[in-house]
Amino acid sequence: MPFQDEFYKSAFSVDNVIFGFDGDNLKVLLIRRKHDPFAGYWALPGDIVEQDQDLDKGALKVLEQLTGIQNVYLEQVHTFGKVDRHPRGRVITVAYYSLINIDDVNIRPSSFADKVEWKEIRSIETLAYDHYEIMDTCLKRLRRNVKYRPIGFELLPKKFTLTELQKLYESILEKDLDKRNFRKKILSMNILQVHSELQQGVAHRPAKFYSFDAFKYEEAKENGFNFEL
Amino acid sequence: MPFQDEFYKSAFSVDNVIFGFDGDNLKVLLIRRKHDPFAGYWALPGDIVEQDQDLDKGALKVLEQLTGIQNVYLEQVHTFGKVDRHPRGRVITVAYYSLINIDDVNIRPSSFADKVEWKEIRSIETLAYDHYEIMDTCLKRLRRNVKYRPIGFELLPKKFTLTELQKLYESILEKDLDKRNFRKKILSMNILQVHSELQQGVAHRPAKFYSFDAFKYEEAKENGFNFEL
DNA sequence: GCAAAAGTGTTTTCATTACACCCATGT
DNA sequence: ACATGGGTGTAATGAAAACACTTTTGC
């Protein structure tokens, strides 16, 4: 397999579908492009990957520059490489999604973005490049994975109520779940820690707070347990 | 997002984990490298992707050049992009797996391969580059997908017996399945066509032949059915 | 005292598992 | 006649689904 210079003339980028949850709806963080191509269009945050930068690092950097967040759940999903997907040459892009707690975000200005906003998924119709397809692929992947891995928690504050957790699942999976069955199942997994602290100032019976317990989860997994919702 | 020449200096390749099944064991098609780097090592078949070539096309071409097969089940799995994964510069590789009927293969000579062979998965210990990791990732993906999608059939001849199908699943999933339960389940899905033709020349009661019926499968799917094994 | 969400068990239904014998063929 | 794998049904078990009322708080 020869390696002449002629082979080294592609660019590659990462695009990151950043999911957040505001308590009611699943959202995606989008930027509005300042410059051509696709000036004025909404797009996924992404960037060219440097020569000496690992792919995952590239995706994390995009996220950190935009939101200031570190230590994020990140997952590679698919690589999009159609010949004509980018008007400025051959650019292959590796798509990731990340899950963050929406309250942790402090959006920062960016040189090539006009605006940065959380958009409700159902409201998104077109995006720059092939970004709509990328978002859709990542959304489908999230829907699958959230049923088999305990990743939903990443979208919530450290402490949350069971109703918040249920609403999260309902909005990702786009279907209603039965309250009793949901609680029974999630609690029987034994991966949540319950806190004595209660909700404050709500005009109804206050809910208990829970948090995801990674240690319990590892323990459960070792005993041949499978997260499945 | 600027696009100067300096961005266009990466190469990318596809690597293809080609699975086959010989009736007893799951196998992978490997090549032995003739040249450095990794001369003498076994490796996954792969190639640099041309500037004007779609990724999937690149993966199919690798397969076709090696085996003469077209119309193959192919699935993108993951993209490997560690900075130092390739000794000759920054080469990002997109990994695919394909499923083929081992009997259809006529192995063709290749300029950079010494030898091409079907290797039993469990016998493989090291491979060139990061190919072992790539193979392992693809194998795990196959194991998951084969339970949720009717893709196992791609590894068998058009007509097969239920015992052959069961053995296939057993060797992919690496566990024994109960004969009666397996048959009950697969037949209840109503996605197989039964043929009147019987096995010939076997020293036991001859088995019926079946084939996968894509039309029945589509019909079943529309009625809200899910392949799951 | 009323509105609003939290919290809690039981029954029914369905899918999965475990399990053993007769059948058709070649030698 | 015997060795070999093909083919078949039922009972027990466990998971998922359906379903309604009481509790605690703020106003």
Coordinates of C-alpha atoms (C1' of nucleotides) in Angstrom, one line a residue:
Chain A
M1 CA 0.0 0.0 0.0
P2 CA 1.9 3.1 -1.2
F3 CA 1.7 6.4 0.5
Q4 CA 2.6 9.2 -1.7
D5 CA 1.7 12.8 -1.0
E6 CA -1.3 12.6 -3.3
F7 CA -3.2 10.6 -0.7
Y8 CA -2.9 13.3 1.9
K9 CA -5.3 15.8 0.6
S10 CA -8.6 15.2 2.3
A11 CA -9.9 17.1 5.3
F12 CA -11.9 15.7 8.0
S13 CA -14.1 17.2 10.6
V14 CA -16.2 16.3 13.6
D15 CA -19.8 17.4 14.1
N16 CA -21.4 17.1 17.5
V17 CA -25.1 16.7 18.2
I18 CA -25.4 18.1 21.7
F19 CA -28.5 17.0 23.4
G20 CA -30.1 18.7 26.4
F21 CA -33.3 18.4 28.3
D22 CA -35.2 21.3 29.8
G23 CA -37.6 19.4 31.9
D24 CA -40.2 19.0 29.1
N25 CA -38.5 18.6 25.8
L26 CA -35.4 17.1 24.3
K27 CA -33.3 19.8 22.6
V28 CA -30.2 20.2 20.4
L29 CA -27.7 23.0 20.5
L30 CA -27.3 24.6 17.1
I31 CA -25.3 27.5 15.8
R32 CA -26.3 29.9 13.1
R33 CA -23.6 30.3 10.5
K34 CA -22.1 33.7 9.9
H35 CA -20.3 32.9 6.7
D36 CA -20.7 31.1 3.5
P37 CA -21.2 28.3 2.6
F38 CA -24.7 28.2 4.2
A39 CA -24.5 31.7 5.8
G40 CA -27.6 32.2 7.9
Y41 CA -28.4 28.6 8.1
W42 CA -28.6 26.7 11.4
A43 CA -25.9 24.0 11.7
L44 CA -24.4 21.5 14.1
P45 CA -21.4 22.7 15.9
G46 CA -18.3 21.1 14.4
D47 CA -14.8 21.8 13.3
I48 CA -11.9 20.6 11.3
V49 CA -9.7 18.2 13.2
E50 CA -6.1 19.1 13.5
Q51 CA -3.4 16.8 12.2
D52 CA -2.2 16.0 15.7
Q53 CA -5.5 15.7 17.4
D54 CA -7.5 12.6 18.2
L55 CA -11.0 12.4 16.8
D56 CA -12.7 12.3 20.2
K57 CA -10.6 15.2 21.4
G58 CA -11.8 17.2 18.5
A59 CA -15.4 16.5 19.4
L60 CA -14.8 17.4 23.0
K61 CA -13.0 20.6 22.0
V62 CA -16.0 21.8 19.9
L63 CA -18.2 21.2 22.9
E64 CA -15.9 22.9 25.4
Q65 CA -15.3 26.0 23.2
L66 CA -19.0 26.4 22.8
T67 CA -20.2 25.7 26.3
G68 CA -17.3 25.6 28.7
I69 CA -18.2 22.1 29.7
Q70 CA -15.8 19.3 30.3
N71 CA -16.2 15.7 31.3
V72 CA -19.0 14.9 29.0
Y73 CA -20.8 11.8 27.8
L74 CA -19.7 11.5 24.2
E75 CA -20.4 8.8 21.7
Q76 CA -19.2 8.4 18.1
V77 CA -22.1 7.5 15.8
H78 CA -21.3 7.5 12.1
T79 CA -19.0 8.9 9.5
F80 CA -20.5 10.8 6.6
G81 CA -18.3 10.9 3.5
K82 CA -20.4 11.5 0.4
V83 CA -18.1 13.0 -2.3
D84 CA -20.2 16.1 -2.7
R85 CA -21.3 16.7 0.9
H86 CA -19.1 19.8 1.3
P87 CA -19.0 22.5 -1.4
R88 CA -15.3 23.3 -0.6
G89 CA -13.7 20.0 -1.3
R90 CA -13.6 16.5 0.1
V91 CA -14.4 16.8 3.7
I92 CA -15.4 13.7 5.6
T93 CA -17.1 14.2 8.9
V94 CA -17.3 12.0 12.0
A95 CA -20.6 12.5 13.8
Y96 CA -20.8 12.4 17.6
Y97 CA -23.5 13.0 20.1
S98 CA -23.1 14.3 23.6
L99 CA -25.4 14.4 26.5
I100 CA -25.2 17.3 28.9
N101 CA -27.1 18.9 31.7
I102 CA -28.6 22.0 30.1
D103 CA -28.2 24.0 33.2
D104 CA -24.4 23.7 33.1
V105 CA -24.1 25.5 29.9
N106 CA -22.8 29.0 29.5
I107 CA -22.9 29.7 25.9
R108 CA -19.8 31.4 24.6
P109 CA -19.4 33.5 21.5
S110 CA -17.8 31.9 18.5
S111 CA -16.0 33.3 15.5
F112 CA -18.1 31.6 12.9
A113 CA -21.5 31.6 14.7
D114 CA -24.0 34.4 14.6
K115 CA -26.1 32.9 17.3
V116 CA -26.2 29.7 19.4
E117 CA -29.5 28.3 20.6
W118 CA -31.2 25.3 22.1
K119 CA -33.7 24.1 19.5
E120 CA -36.5 21.7 20.2
I121 CA -36.0 18.7 18.0
R122 CA -39.4 18.7 16.4
S123 CA -39.1 22.3 15.3
I124 CA -36.0 21.7 13.2
E125 CA -36.7 21.4 9.5
T126 CA -33.5 22.1 7.6
L127 CA -29.9 22.5 8.5
A128 CA -26.7 23.4 6.6
Y129 CA -24.8 20.7 4.7
D130 CA -26.1 17.2 5.4
H131 CA -26.5 18.2 9.1
Y132 CA -30.2 17.3 9.2
E133 CA -29.4 13.7 8.2
I134 CA -26.6 13.7 10.8
M135 CA -28.8 14.9 13.5
D136 CA -31.5 12.4 12.6
T137 CA -29.0 9.5 12.7
C138 CA -27.7 10.6 16.1
L139 CA -31.3 10.9 17.4
K140 CA -32.1 7.4 16.3
R141 CA -29.0 6.1 18.0
L142 CA -29.7 7.9 21.2
R143 CA -33.2 6.4 21.2
R144 CA -31.8 3.0 20.9
N145 CA -29.0 3.4 23.4
V146 CA -31.0 5.0 26.1
K147 CA -32.9 1.8 26.5
Y148 CA -29.9 -0.3 26.9
R149 CA -27.5 1.8 28.8
P150 CA -27.8 4.1 31.8
I151 CA -27.0 7.3 30.0
G152 CA -30.2 9.2 30.4
F153 CA -28.9 10.5 33.7
E154 CA -26.3 12.6 31.9
L155 CA -29.1 14.9 30.8
L156 CA -30.4 15.6 34.3
P157 CA -28.9 17.4 37.3
K158 CA -27.1 15.2 39.7
K159 CA -30.2 15.0 41.9
F160 CA -33.5 14.5 40.2
T161 CA -37.0 13.1 41.0
L162 CA -38.4 10.0 39.5
T163 CA -41.0 12.0 37.6
E164 CA -38.3 14.1 36.0
L165 CA -36.5 10.9 35.0
Q166 CA -39.7 9.5 33.6
K167 CA -40.5 12.7 31.6
L168 CA -37.0 12.5 30.2
Y169 CA -37.5 9.0 28.9
E170 CA -40.9 9.9 27.6
S171 CA -39.5 12.8 25.6
I172 CA -36.6 10.8 24.1
L173 CA -38.7 7.8 23.3
E174 CA -41.7 9.9 22.3
K175 CA -44.2 7.7 24.1
D176 CA -46.0 7.7 27.5
L177 CA -44.9 5.4 30.2
D178 CA -46.9 4.0 33.1
K179 CA -45.8 5.7 36.3
R180 CA -46.0 2.6 38.5
N181 CA -44.3 0.3 36.1
F182 CA -41.6 2.8 35.4
R183 CA -40.8 3.3 39.1
K184 CA -41.0 -0.4 39.8
K185 CA -38.6 -1.2 37.1
I186 CA -36.0 1.5 37.6
L187 CA -36.0 1.0 41.4
S188 CA -35.6 -2.7 41.1
M189 CA -32.4 -2.2 39.2
N190 CA -30.8 -0.9 42.3
I191 CA -28.7 1.7 40.6
L192 CA -30.1 4.8 42.2
Q193 CA -29.3 6.3 45.5
V194 CA -32.1 7.9 47.4
H195 CA -31.6 11.2 49.3
S196 CA -33.5 12.3 52.4
E197 CA -33.8 15.7 50.9
L198 CA -37.2 16.6 49.5
Q199 CA -38.5 19.0 46.9
Q200 CA -39.2 22.5 48.2
G201 CA -41.9 25.0 47.5
V202 CA -44.1 22.8 45.2
A203 CA -47.8 23.0 45.5
H204 CA -48.2 19.3 46.0
R205 CA -46.6 16.5 47.9
P206 CA -42.9 17.0 47.6
A207 CA -40.9 14.3 45.7
K208 CA -37.8 12.5 46.9
F209 CA -34.5 13.2 45.2
Y210 CA -32.5 10.4 43.7
S211 CA -29.1 10.3 42.0
F212 CA -27.5 7.8 39.7
D213 CA -25.0 5.6 41.6
A214 CA -22.2 4.5 39.3
F215 CA -20.8 2.1 42.0
K216 CA -24.1 0.3 42.4
Y217 CA -24.4 0.1 38.7
E218 CA -21.0 -1.6 38.3
E219 CA -21.9 -4.0 41.1
A220 CA -25.2 -4.8 39.5
K221 CA -23.5 -5.4 36.1
E222 CA -21.1 -7.8 37.6
N223 CA -24.0 -9.9 38.9
G224 CA -25.0 -10.3 35.3
F225 CA -27.6 -7.5 35.2
N226 CA -28.6 -5.6 32.1
F227 CA -30.0 -2.2 32.1
E228 CA -33.0 -2.3 29.9
L229 CA -36.0 -0.1 29.8
Chain B
M1 CA -14.9 28.0 8.9
P2 CA -11.9 28.7 6.7
F3 CA -10.7 26.1 4.2
Q4 CA -7.1 26.6 3.2
D5 CA -4.9 24.0 1.6
E6 CA -3.4 23.2 4.9
F7 CA -6.5 21.4 6.0
Y8 CA -6.4 19.0 3.1
K9 CA -3.6 16.8 4.1
S10 CA -5.0 13.8 5.7
A11 CA -5.6 10.4 4.1
F12 CA -8.5 8.1 4.9
S13 CA -9.0 4.5 4.3
V14 CA -11.7 1.9 4.7
D15 CA -11.1 -1.5 6.4
N16 CA -13.5 -4.3 5.9
V17 CA -14.1 -7.1 8.3
I18 CA -15.5 -9.8 6.0
F19 CA -17.4 -12.5 7.9
G20 CA -18.1 -15.9 6.5
F21 CA -19.5 -19.1 8.0
D22 CA -18.3 -22.6 6.9
G23 CA -21.1 -24.5 8.6
D24 CA -19.3 -24.8 11.9
N25 CA -17.4 -21.7 12.7
L26 CA -17.5 -18.0 12.1
K27 CA -14.5 -16.8 10.0
V28 CA -12.9 -13.6 8.9
L29 CA -11.1 -13.0 5.6
L30 CA -7.6 -11.8 6.2
I31 CA -4.7 -10.9 4.0
R32 CA -1.0 -11.3 4.8
R33 CA 0.9 -8.1 4.0
K34 CA 3.7 -8.3 1.5
H35 CA 5.3 -4.9 2.3
D36 CA 6.2 -2.7 5.2
P37 CA 4.8 -1.5 7.4
F38 CA 3.8 -4.7 9.0
A39 CA 5.2 -7.0 6.3
G40 CA 4.3 -10.6 7.1
Y41 CA 1.5 -9.6 9.4
W42 CA -2.1 -10.6 8.9
A43 CA -4.3 -7.6 8.3
L44 CA -7.8 -6.7 7.4
P45 CA -8.4 -6.0 3.7
G46 CA -8.6 -2.3 3.2
D47 CA -7.6 0.6 1.0
I48 CA -7.1 4.3 0.7
V49 CA -10.3 5.9 -0.5
E50 CA -10.0 8.0 -3.7
Q51 CA -10.9 11.6 -3.7
D52 CA -13.9 11.1 -5.8
Q53 CA -15.2 7.9 -4.2
D54 CA -17.9 7.5 -1.6
L55 CA -16.9 5.7 1.5
D56 CA -19.3 2.8 1.1
K57 CA -18.1 2.4 -2.5
G58 CA -14.6 2.2 -1.3
A59 CA -15.5 -0.6 1.1
L60 CA -17.4 -2.5 -1.6
K61 CA -14.5 -2.2 -4.0
V62 CA -12.1 -3.7 -1.5
L63 CA -14.4 -6.6 -1.2
E64 CA -15.0 -7.0 -4.9
Q65 CA -11.4 -6.9 -5.8
L66 CA -10.6 -9.5 -3.3
T67 CA -13.5 -11.9 -3.8
G68 CA -15.3 -10.9 -7.0
I69 CA -18.5 -10.6 -5.1
Q70 CA -21.0 -7.8 -5.6
N71 CA -24.3 -7.0 -3.9
V72 CA -23.2 -7.6 -0.4
Y73 CA -24.5 -6.8 3.0
L74 CA -22.3 -4.0 4.3
E75 CA -22.5 -2.0 7.4
Q76 CA -20.3 0.9 8.7
V77 CA -19.3 0.4 12.3
H78 CA -16.8 2.9 13.6
T79 CA -14.1 5.3 12.6
F80 CA -10.6 4.9 14.1
G81 CA -8.6 8.0 14.1
K82 CA -5.8 7.9 16.7
V83 CA -3.0 10.3 15.8
D84 CA -0.4 7.6 15.8
R85 CA -2.4 4.6 14.4
H86 CA -0.5 4.6 11.1
P87 CA 3.3 4.9 10.9
R88 CA 3.2 6.8 7.6
G89 CA 1.2 9.8 8.6
R90 CA -2.3 10.7 9.6
V91 CA -4.6 8.1 8.2
I92 CA -8.1 7.8 9.5
T93 CA -9.9 4.6 8.8
V94 CA -13.6 3.8 8.6
A95 CA -14.4 0.3 9.6
Y96 CA -17.1 -1.8 7.9
Y97 CA -18.2 -5.3 8.2
S98 CA -19.7 -7.4 5.5
L99 CA -21.5 -10.7 5.6
I100 CA -21.1 -13.1 2.7
N101 CA -21.8 -16.6 1.8
I102 CA -18.4 -18.2 2.0
D103 CA -19.1 -20.5 -1.0
D104 CA -19.5 -17.5 -3.3
V105 CA -15.9 -16.4 -2.9
N106 CA -13.2 -16.9 -5.4
I107 CA -10.2 -15.3 -3.9
R108 CA -8.2 -13.2 -6.3
P109 CA -4.5 -12.3 -6.1
S110 CA -3.7 -8.8 -4.8
S111 CA -0.7 -6.6 -5.3
F112 CA 0.0 -6.1 -1.6
A113 CA -1.1 -9.4 -0.2
D114 CA 1.0 -12.4 0.0
K115 CA -1.8 -14.7 1.0
V116 CA -5.5 -14.4 1.6
E117 CA -7.2 -16.8 4.0
W118 CA -10.3 -17.4 6.0
K119 CA -9.3 -17.4 9.6
E120 CA -11.3 -18.8 12.5
I121 CA -12.0 -15.9 14.8
R122 CA -10.9 -17.5 18.0
S123 CA -7.5 -18.4 16.4
I124 CA -6.6 -14.7 15.7
E125 CA -4.2 -13.2 18.1
T126 CA -2.5 -10.2 16.6
L127 CA -3.0 -8.2 13.4
A128 CA -1.2 -5.3 11.7
Y129 CA -1.9 -1.7 12.8
D130 CA -4.9 -1.5 15.1
H131 CA -6.7 -4.1 13.1
Y132 CA -7.3 -6.4 16.0
E133 CA -9.2 -3.7 17.8
I134 CA -11.2 -3.0 14.7
M135 CA -12.1 -6.6 14.2
D136 CA -13.1 -6.9 17.8
T137 CA -15.4 -3.9 17.5
C138 CA -17.0 -5.2 14.4
L139 CA -17.5 -8.6 16.0
K140 CA -19.3 -7.1 18.9
R141 CA -21.4 -5.1 16.6
L142 CA -22.3 -8.2 14.6
R143 CA -23.3 -10.0 17.8
R144 CA -25.6 -7.3 18.8
N145 CA -27.1 -6.7 15.4
V146 CA -27.7 -10.3 14.5
K147 CA -30.2 -10.4 17.4
Y148 CA -32.2 -7.5 16.1
R149 CA -32.1 -7.7 12.4
P150 CA -32.5 -10.6 10.0
I151 CA -29.0 -10.4 8.6
G152 CA -27.7 -13.8 9.6
F153 CA -29.1 -15.2 6.4
E154 CA -26.5 -13.3 4.4
L155 CA -23.9 -15.8 5.7
L156 CA -25.8 -18.8 4.4
P157 CA -26.6 -20.2 1.0
K158 CA -30.0 -19.1 -0.3
K159 CA -31.5 -22.4 0.8
F160 CA -30.6 -23.7 4.2
T161 CA -31.9 -26.0 6.9
L162 CA -33.0 -24.8 10.2
T163 CA -30.2 -26.7 11.9
E164 CA -27.7 -24.8 9.7
L165 CA -29.3 -21.6 10.7
Q166 CA -29.2 -22.5 14.4
K167 CA -25.6 -23.5 14.2
L168 CA -24.9 -20.1 12.6
Y169 CA -26.5 -18.3 15.5
E170 CA -24.8 -20.5 18.0
S171 CA -21.4 -19.7 16.6
I172 CA -21.9 -16.0 16.3
L173 CA -23.4 -15.7 19.8
E174 CA -21.1 -18.3 21.2
K175 CA -23.8 -20.1 23.2
D176 CA -26.0 -23.1 22.7
L177 CA -29.6 -22.7 21.8
D178 CA -32.5 -25.0 22.4
K179 CA -33.6 -26.7 19.2
R180 CA -37.3 -26.6 19.8
N181 CA -37.4 -23.1 21.1
F182 CA -35.2 -21.8 18.3
R183 CA -37.5 -23.4 15.6
K184 CA -40.6 -22.2 17.3
K185 CA -39.4 -18.7 17.5
I186 CA -38.0 -18.4 14.0
L187 CA -40.9 -20.0 12.4
S188 CA -43.4 -18.0 14.3
M189 CA -41.9 -14.8 12.8
N190 CA -43.2 -15.9 9.4
I191 CA -40.3 -14.6 7.4
L192 CA -39.1 -17.9 6.0
Q193 CA -40.3 -19.7 2.9
V194 CA -40.3 -23.5 3.1
H195 CA -39.3 -25.5 0.1
S196 CA -40.6 -29.0 -0.8
E197 CA -37.0 -30.0 -1.7
L198 CA -35.3 -32.2 0.9
Q199 CA -31.7 -32.8 1.8
Q200 CA -30.1 -35.6 -0.2
G201 CA -27.6 -38.3 0.7
V202 CA -27.5 -37.8 4.4
A203 CA -27.4 -40.7 6.8
H204 CA -30.4 -39.6 8.7
R205 CA -33.9 -38.2 8.2
P206 CA -33.5 -35.5 5.5
A207 CA -34.1 -31.9 6.5
K208 CA -36.4 -29.4 4.7
F209 CA -34.9 -26.4 3.0
Y210 CA -35.9 -22.9 3.9
S211 CA -35.0 -19.5 2.5
F212 CA -35.4 -16.0 3.8
D213 CA -38.3 -14.2 2.3
A214 CA -37.7 -10.5 2.2
F215 CA -41.3 -9.8 1.1
K216 CA -42.8 -11.6 4.1
Y217 CA -40.3 -9.8 6.3
E218 CA -41.4 -6.4 5.0
E219 CA -45.0 -7.4 5.5
A220 CA -44.3 -8.6 9.1
K221 CA -42.5 -5.4 9.8
E222 CA -45.4 -3.3 8.7
N223 CA -47.6 -5.1 11.2
G224 CA -45.4 -3.8 13.9
F225 CA -43.2 -6.9 14.2
N226 CA -39.7 -6.9 15.5
F227 CA -37.1 -9.4 14.6
E228 CA -35.5 -10.4 17.9
L229 CA -33.7 -13.6 18.8
Chain C
dG1 C1' -60.9 22.5 51.2
dC2 C1' -59.2 22.1 46.7
dA3 C1' -55.8 21.5 43.2
dA4 C1' -51.7 19.1 41.8
dA5 C1' -48.4 15.8 41.6
dA6 C1' -46.2 11.9 44.6
dG7 C1' -46.4 7.5 45.9
dT8 C1' -47.9 2.7 46.1
dG9 C1' -49.7 -3.4 44.8
dT10 C1' -52.2 -6.7 42.5
dT11 C1' -53.9 -9.3 38.7
dT12 C1' -53.7 -10.5 33.9
dT13 C1' -51.2 -11.5 29.9
dC14 C1' -47.6 -12.9 27.3
dA15 C1' -43.0 -14.5 26.2
dT16 C1' -39.2 -17.5 27.6
dT17 C1' -37.4 -21.6 29.4
dA18 C1' -36.9 -26.4 30.3
dC19 C1' -37.5 -30.8 28.8
dA20 C1' -37.9 -36.2 25.9
dC21 C1' -39.3 -39.0 22.4
dC22 C1' -40.4 -40.7 17.6
dC23 C1' -39.1 -40.3 12.5
dA24 C1' -36.7 -40.9 8.1
dT25 C1' -32.6 -42.1 6.0
dG26 C1' -27.8 -44.5 4.9
dT27 C1' -24.8 -48.1 6.0
Chain D
dA1 C1' -30.7 -53.2 13.2
dC2 C1' -28.3 -49.4 14.5
dA3 C1' -26.4 -44.7 14.2
dT4 C1' -27.5 -40.1 13.0
dG5 C1' -29.6 -35.9 13.0
dG6 C1' -34.8 -34.1 11.9
dG7 C1' -38.8 -32.9 13.7
dT8 C1' -42.4 -32.0 17.3
dG9 C1' -45.7 -30.0 22.2
dT10 C1' -46.6 -28.9 26.9
dA11 C1' -46.0 -27.3 31.5
dA12 C1' -43.6 -24.0 34.6
dT13 C1' -41.6 -19.6 35.3
dG14 C1' -40.9 -14.9 35.0
dA15 C1' -41.4 -10.4 32.9
dA16 C1' -44.4 -6.8 31.1
dA17 C1' -48.7 -4.5 31.0
dA18 C1' -52.9 -2.7 32.8
dC19 C1' -55.1 -0.4 36.2
dA20 C1' -57.1 3.4 40.8
dC21 C1' -56.7 5.3 45.0
dT22 C1' -54.4 7.7 49.1
dT23 C1' -50.9 11.1 50.6
dT24 C1' -48.7 15.6 51.2
dT25 C1' -48.1 20.0 50.2
dG26 C1' -49.3 25.3 48.7
dC27 C1' -52.7 28.4 48.1

